[in-house]
Coordinates of C-alpha atoms in Angstrom, one line a residue:
M1 CA 41.6 27.3 5.7
N2 CA 39.5 24.2 6.5
Q3 CA 40.7 24.5 10.1
T4 CA 39.2 24.5 13.5
R5 CA 40.5 27.1 16.1
E6 CA 41.1 26.3 19.7
D7 CA 38.9 28.3 21.9
A8 CA 42.0 28.9 24.5
M9 CA 44.7 31.1 23.9
P10 CA 47.8 29.8 22.1
Q11 CA 50.3 28.4 23.4
R12 CA 54.0 28.9 21.8
S13 CA 54.9 26.1 19.2
S14 CA 57.6 24.4 20.6
P15 CA 60.0 22.6 17.9
M16 CA 59.1 18.2 18.2
H17 CA 62.8 18.1 19.1
S18 CA 65.0 21.3 19.7
P19 CA 67.8 21.6 17.9
A20 CA 69.5 24.2 20.9
H21 CA 71.5 21.4 22.3
G22 CA 74.2 23.6 20.7
Y23 CA 74.0 22.2 17.4
A24 CA 73.6 25.4 14.9
R25 CA 73.4 23.3 11.8
G26 CA 69.8 22.4 13.3
I27 CA 69.2 25.9 14.4
E28 CA 70.1 27.3 10.9
A29 CA 68.4 24.4 9.1
R30 CA 64.8 25.3 11.1
Q31 CA 65.0 28.7 10.8
R32 CA 65.5 28.2 7.1
I33 CA 62.1 26.1 7.2
I34 CA 60.2 28.6 8.4
E35 CA 61.3 31.1 6.5
V36 CA 60.6 29.5 2.9
A37 CA 57.6 28.0 4.6
I38 CA 56.1 31.9 5.5
T39 CA 56.8 32.4 1.9
A40 CA 55.0 29.4 0.8
F41 CA 52.1 29.5 3.0
G42 CA 51.9 33.7 2.2
N43 CA 51.6 32.9 -1.1
L44 CA 49.9 29.5 -1.3
G45 CA 47.7 29.8 1.6
F46 CA 47.4 27.1 4.5
D47 CA 45.2 24.2 2.4
N48 CA 47.7 24.5 -1.1
A49 CA 51.1 24.5 0.6
S50 CA 52.8 21.6 0.8
T51 CA 54.8 20.5 3.1
R52 CA 57.2 18.4 0.9
G53 CA 57.3 21.3 -1.3
I54 CA 58.3 23.8 1.6
A55 CA 61.0 20.9 2.9
K56 CA 62.3 20.9 -1.0
L57 CA 62.5 24.6 -1.5
A58 CA 64.3 24.5 1.8
K59 CA 66.8 21.8 0.9
V60 CA 66.3 19.9 3.6
N61 CA 64.4 16.1 3.5
L62 CA 60.7 15.8 4.3
G63 CA 61.8 13.8 8.0
S64 CA 63.6 16.7 9.1
L65 CA 60.9 18.8 8.3
R66 CA 58.5 16.0 10.4
Y67 CA 61.4 16.1 13.1
Y68 CA 61.5 20.1 13.8
F69 CA 58.0 20.3 13.8
G70 CA 55.8 17.3 13.9
S71 CA 53.1 18.4 11.5
K72 CA 52.5 21.1 8.8
E73 CA 49.7 22.9 11.2
R74 CA 52.7 23.1 14.1
L75 CA 54.9 24.4 11.0
Y76 CA 52.4 26.9 10.8
R77 CA 52.0 28.2 13.6
A78 CA 55.8 28.2 14.1
C79 CA 55.9 30.4 10.9
A80 CA 53.0 33.2 13.2
E81 CA 55.3 33.4 16.1
H82 CA 58.3 34.1 14.3
I83 CA 56.2 36.5 12.7
A84 CA 55.5 38.0 15.6
D85 CA 59.1 37.4 17.2
L86 CA 60.5 39.9 14.6
W87 CA 57.8 43.1 14.9
E88 CA 56.5 42.7 18.5
G89 CA 59.5 44.9 19.7
R90 CA 59.3 47.1 16.9
L91 CA 55.6 47.5 17.5
A92 CA 55.9 48.6 20.8
E93 CA 58.8 51.0 20.6
F94 CA 56.7 52.8 17.4
H95 CA 54.0 52.9 20.2
Q96 CA 56.0 54.6 22.8
R97 CA 56.9 56.8 20.7
I98 CA 54.0 57.9 19.6
Q99 CA 52.9 58.0 23.2
A100 CA 55.8 60.3 23.9
Q101 CA 54.4 62.3 20.9
V102 CA 51.2 62.9 22.7
E103 CA 52.5 63.3 26.4
A104 CA 55.1 66.3 25.0
S105 CA 51.9 67.9 23.6
D106 CA 49.1 69.9 25.3
Q107 CA 46.9 67.1 24.1
S108 CA 44.6 69.3 22.8
R109 CA 42.3 68.1 19.8
E110 CA 44.4 69.8 17.3
Q111 CA 47.6 68.5 18.3
V112 CA 46.5 65.0 18.3
L113 CA 44.9 65.8 15.1
Q114 CA 48.5 66.4 13.9
I115 CA 50.2 63.9 15.4
T116 CA 47.8 61.4 13.6
R117 CA 47.6 63.1 10.1
R118 CA 51.7 62.4 10.6
L119 CA 50.8 58.9 11.5
V120 CA 48.8 58.6 8.1
E121 CA 51.2 60.0 5.9
T122 CA 54.4 57.8 7.3
I123 CA 52.2 54.8 7.1
L124 CA 51.3 55.8 3.9
D125 CA 54.5 56.7 2.1
H126 CA 55.5 52.9 3.2
L127 CA 52.3 51.5 2.0
V128 CA 52.1 52.5 -1.7
I129 CA 56.4 52.2 -2.2
P130 CA 56.3 50.1 -5.5
R131 CA 57.1 46.8 -4.5
R132 CA 57.1 43.3 -4.4
P133 CA 54.4 42.9 -0.9
Y134 CA 56.9 41.0 1.9
P135 CA 55.6 37.3 2.5
W136 CA 54.9 37.9 5.8
V137 CA 52.4 40.4 4.8
M138 CA 50.5 37.8 2.6
F139 CA 50.7 35.4 5.9
L140 CA 49.3 38.1 7.5
I141 CA 46.6 39.1 4.8
R142 CA 45.8 35.6 4.1
E143 CA 45.3 35.2 8.3
Q144 CA 42.8 38.4 8.5
L145 CA 40.8 37.2 5.6
D146 CA 40.4 34.1 6.4
P147 CA 41.1 33.3 10.5
G148 CA 43.0 30.0 10.8
V149 CA 45.1 28.1 13.2
A150 CA 47.4 31.0 13.4
Y151 CA 45.0 33.8 14.2
D152 CA 45.1 33.9 17.7
I153 CA 49.0 34.5 17.9
L154 CA 48.9 37.0 15.6
Y155 CA 46.1 39.1 16.6
E156 CA 47.4 39.1 20.6
R157 CA 50.7 39.8 19.5
L158 CA 50.6 42.1 16.8
T159 CA 47.0 43.3 15.4
R160 CA 45.4 43.8 18.7
R161 CA 48.5 46.0 19.9
F162 CA 48.1 47.9 16.3
M163 CA 45.0 49.0 16.9
A164 CA 45.3 49.8 20.8
L165 CA 47.9 52.4 18.9
W166 CA 45.4 53.7 16.8
S167 CA 42.0 53.6 19.0
G168 CA 43.9 55.3 21.6
L169 CA 44.5 58.6 19.2
V170 CA 41.1 58.4 17.7
G171 CA 39.7 58.0 21.2
R172 CA 41.4 60.8 22.2
I173 CA 40.4 63.1 19.7
L174 CA 36.5 62.0 19.9
G175 CA 36.6 62.5 23.5
R176 CA 35.6 59.3 24.0
P177 CA 37.6 55.8 25.9
A178 CA 40.3 54.1 23.8
D179 CA 37.7 50.9 23.5
N180 CA 34.7 52.9 23.5
E181 CA 32.5 51.2 20.0
V182 CA 33.1 54.2 18.3
S183 CA 36.3 54.6 18.5
V184 CA 37.3 51.8 18.1
L185 CA 34.5 51.4 14.5
K186 CA 35.9 54.8 13.7
T187 CA 39.7 53.5 14.3
F188 CA 39.1 50.3 11.6
C189 CA 37.4 53.0 9.3
I190 CA 40.8 55.4 9.2
V191 CA 42.8 51.5 8.4
G192 CA 41.2 50.7 6.1
Q193 CA 41.3 53.5 3.9
L194 CA 44.8 53.2 4.4
F195 CA 45.4 49.9 3.5
S196 CA 43.3 50.1 0.5
F197 CA 45.9 52.3 -1.6
D198 CA 48.4 49.4 -0.3
R199 CA 46.2 46.5 -2.0
N200 CA 44.6 49.0 -5.0
L201 CA 47.4 51.2 -5.9
Y202 CA 47.0 49.8 -9.3
T203 CA 43.8 50.4 -9.9
V204 CA 44.1 54.3 -8.2
K205 CA 46.6 55.1 -10.7
R206 CA 45.3 53.5 -13.7
S207 CA 41.6 55.0 -12.9
L208 CA 43.8 58.6 -12.9
G209 CA 45.4 57.9 -15.9
W210 CA 49.0 58.2 -13.9
D211 CA 51.7 56.2 -15.1
E212 CA 53.5 57.0 -11.8
L213 CA 53.0 57.9 -8.7
N214 CA 55.3 61.1 -8.3
P215 CA 55.7 63.2 -4.7
R216 CA 53.3 65.4 -6.6
R217 CA 50.8 63.2 -6.9
L218 CA 51.6 61.7 -3.5
T219 CA 50.9 65.2 -2.0
K220 CA 47.3 65.1 -3.3
V221 CA 46.6 61.6 -2.1
K222 CA 47.7 62.3 1.1
Q223 CA 45.6 65.8 1.3
V224 CA 42.6 63.8 0.0
L225 CA 43.2 61.2 2.5
W226 CA 43.4 63.7 5.4
Q227 CA 40.2 65.1 4.4
Q228 CA 38.2 62.2 4.4
I229 CA 39.9 60.7 7.5
E230 CA 39.0 64.0 9.3
S231 CA 35.9 64.3 8.4
G232 CA 35.2 60.7 9.7
L233 CA 36.8 62.1 12.9
A234 CA 34.5 65.4 13.3
G235 CA 32.2 65.8 16.3
D236 CA 32.4 64.2 20.1
A237 CA 35.8 66.2 20.0
L238 CA 37.7 67.1 23.1
P239 CA 38.3 70.9 24.3
S240 CA 40.9 73.3 22.9
A241 CA 43.0 72.2 25.4
H242 CA 43.2 70.1 28.7
P243 CA 41.8 72.3 31.5
E244 CA 44.7 73.3 33.9

């Protein structure tokens, strides 16, 4: 994306003219524009998606789009904030649930490994379900590959928290702080292996001559993937259990 990212922390992109003064139609139109724009930006990227095309698909005129957002960049930021609004709370709840599982265990290396394995398998189940990627997923992937004006918004509100969950688990297993360089780098290795199946699922099936990923085959994938992850977490381990 040919955009320069601001150095300051991202500010929420409020509409140029707020439709919140009791005008339900204005609120609905703004929401519709954002939903259409997420799909357009996710599929085409910032440079190739046009505000004219977005306005047409959202069934508003170009003047209305400019009225609510002012510019293409502000619309793009609003899309990022919308995605963060949808997923920030869910991610926090997920993080709390994992933390509760850790705290309810004896926090030994074996227990934390089992919690991590269940997390790996749960995420893998969701990643390999045959489906067209959600537009917001494509939006996120594009920002990861080519950071632009929405990157800081998505990183601070979603990516950083997701990685903190993982590095916390990895750090416990390694006996290192969550923000230790080794903990963070190994976290990226694990997450990268997981998401590689989402991006290369068709290649995996074709390479193995599989017509589908049935439960038996998925179990095999989980076993092999976990063996890779577990071997990467060997060494620097916690003791069998915390001392009394």
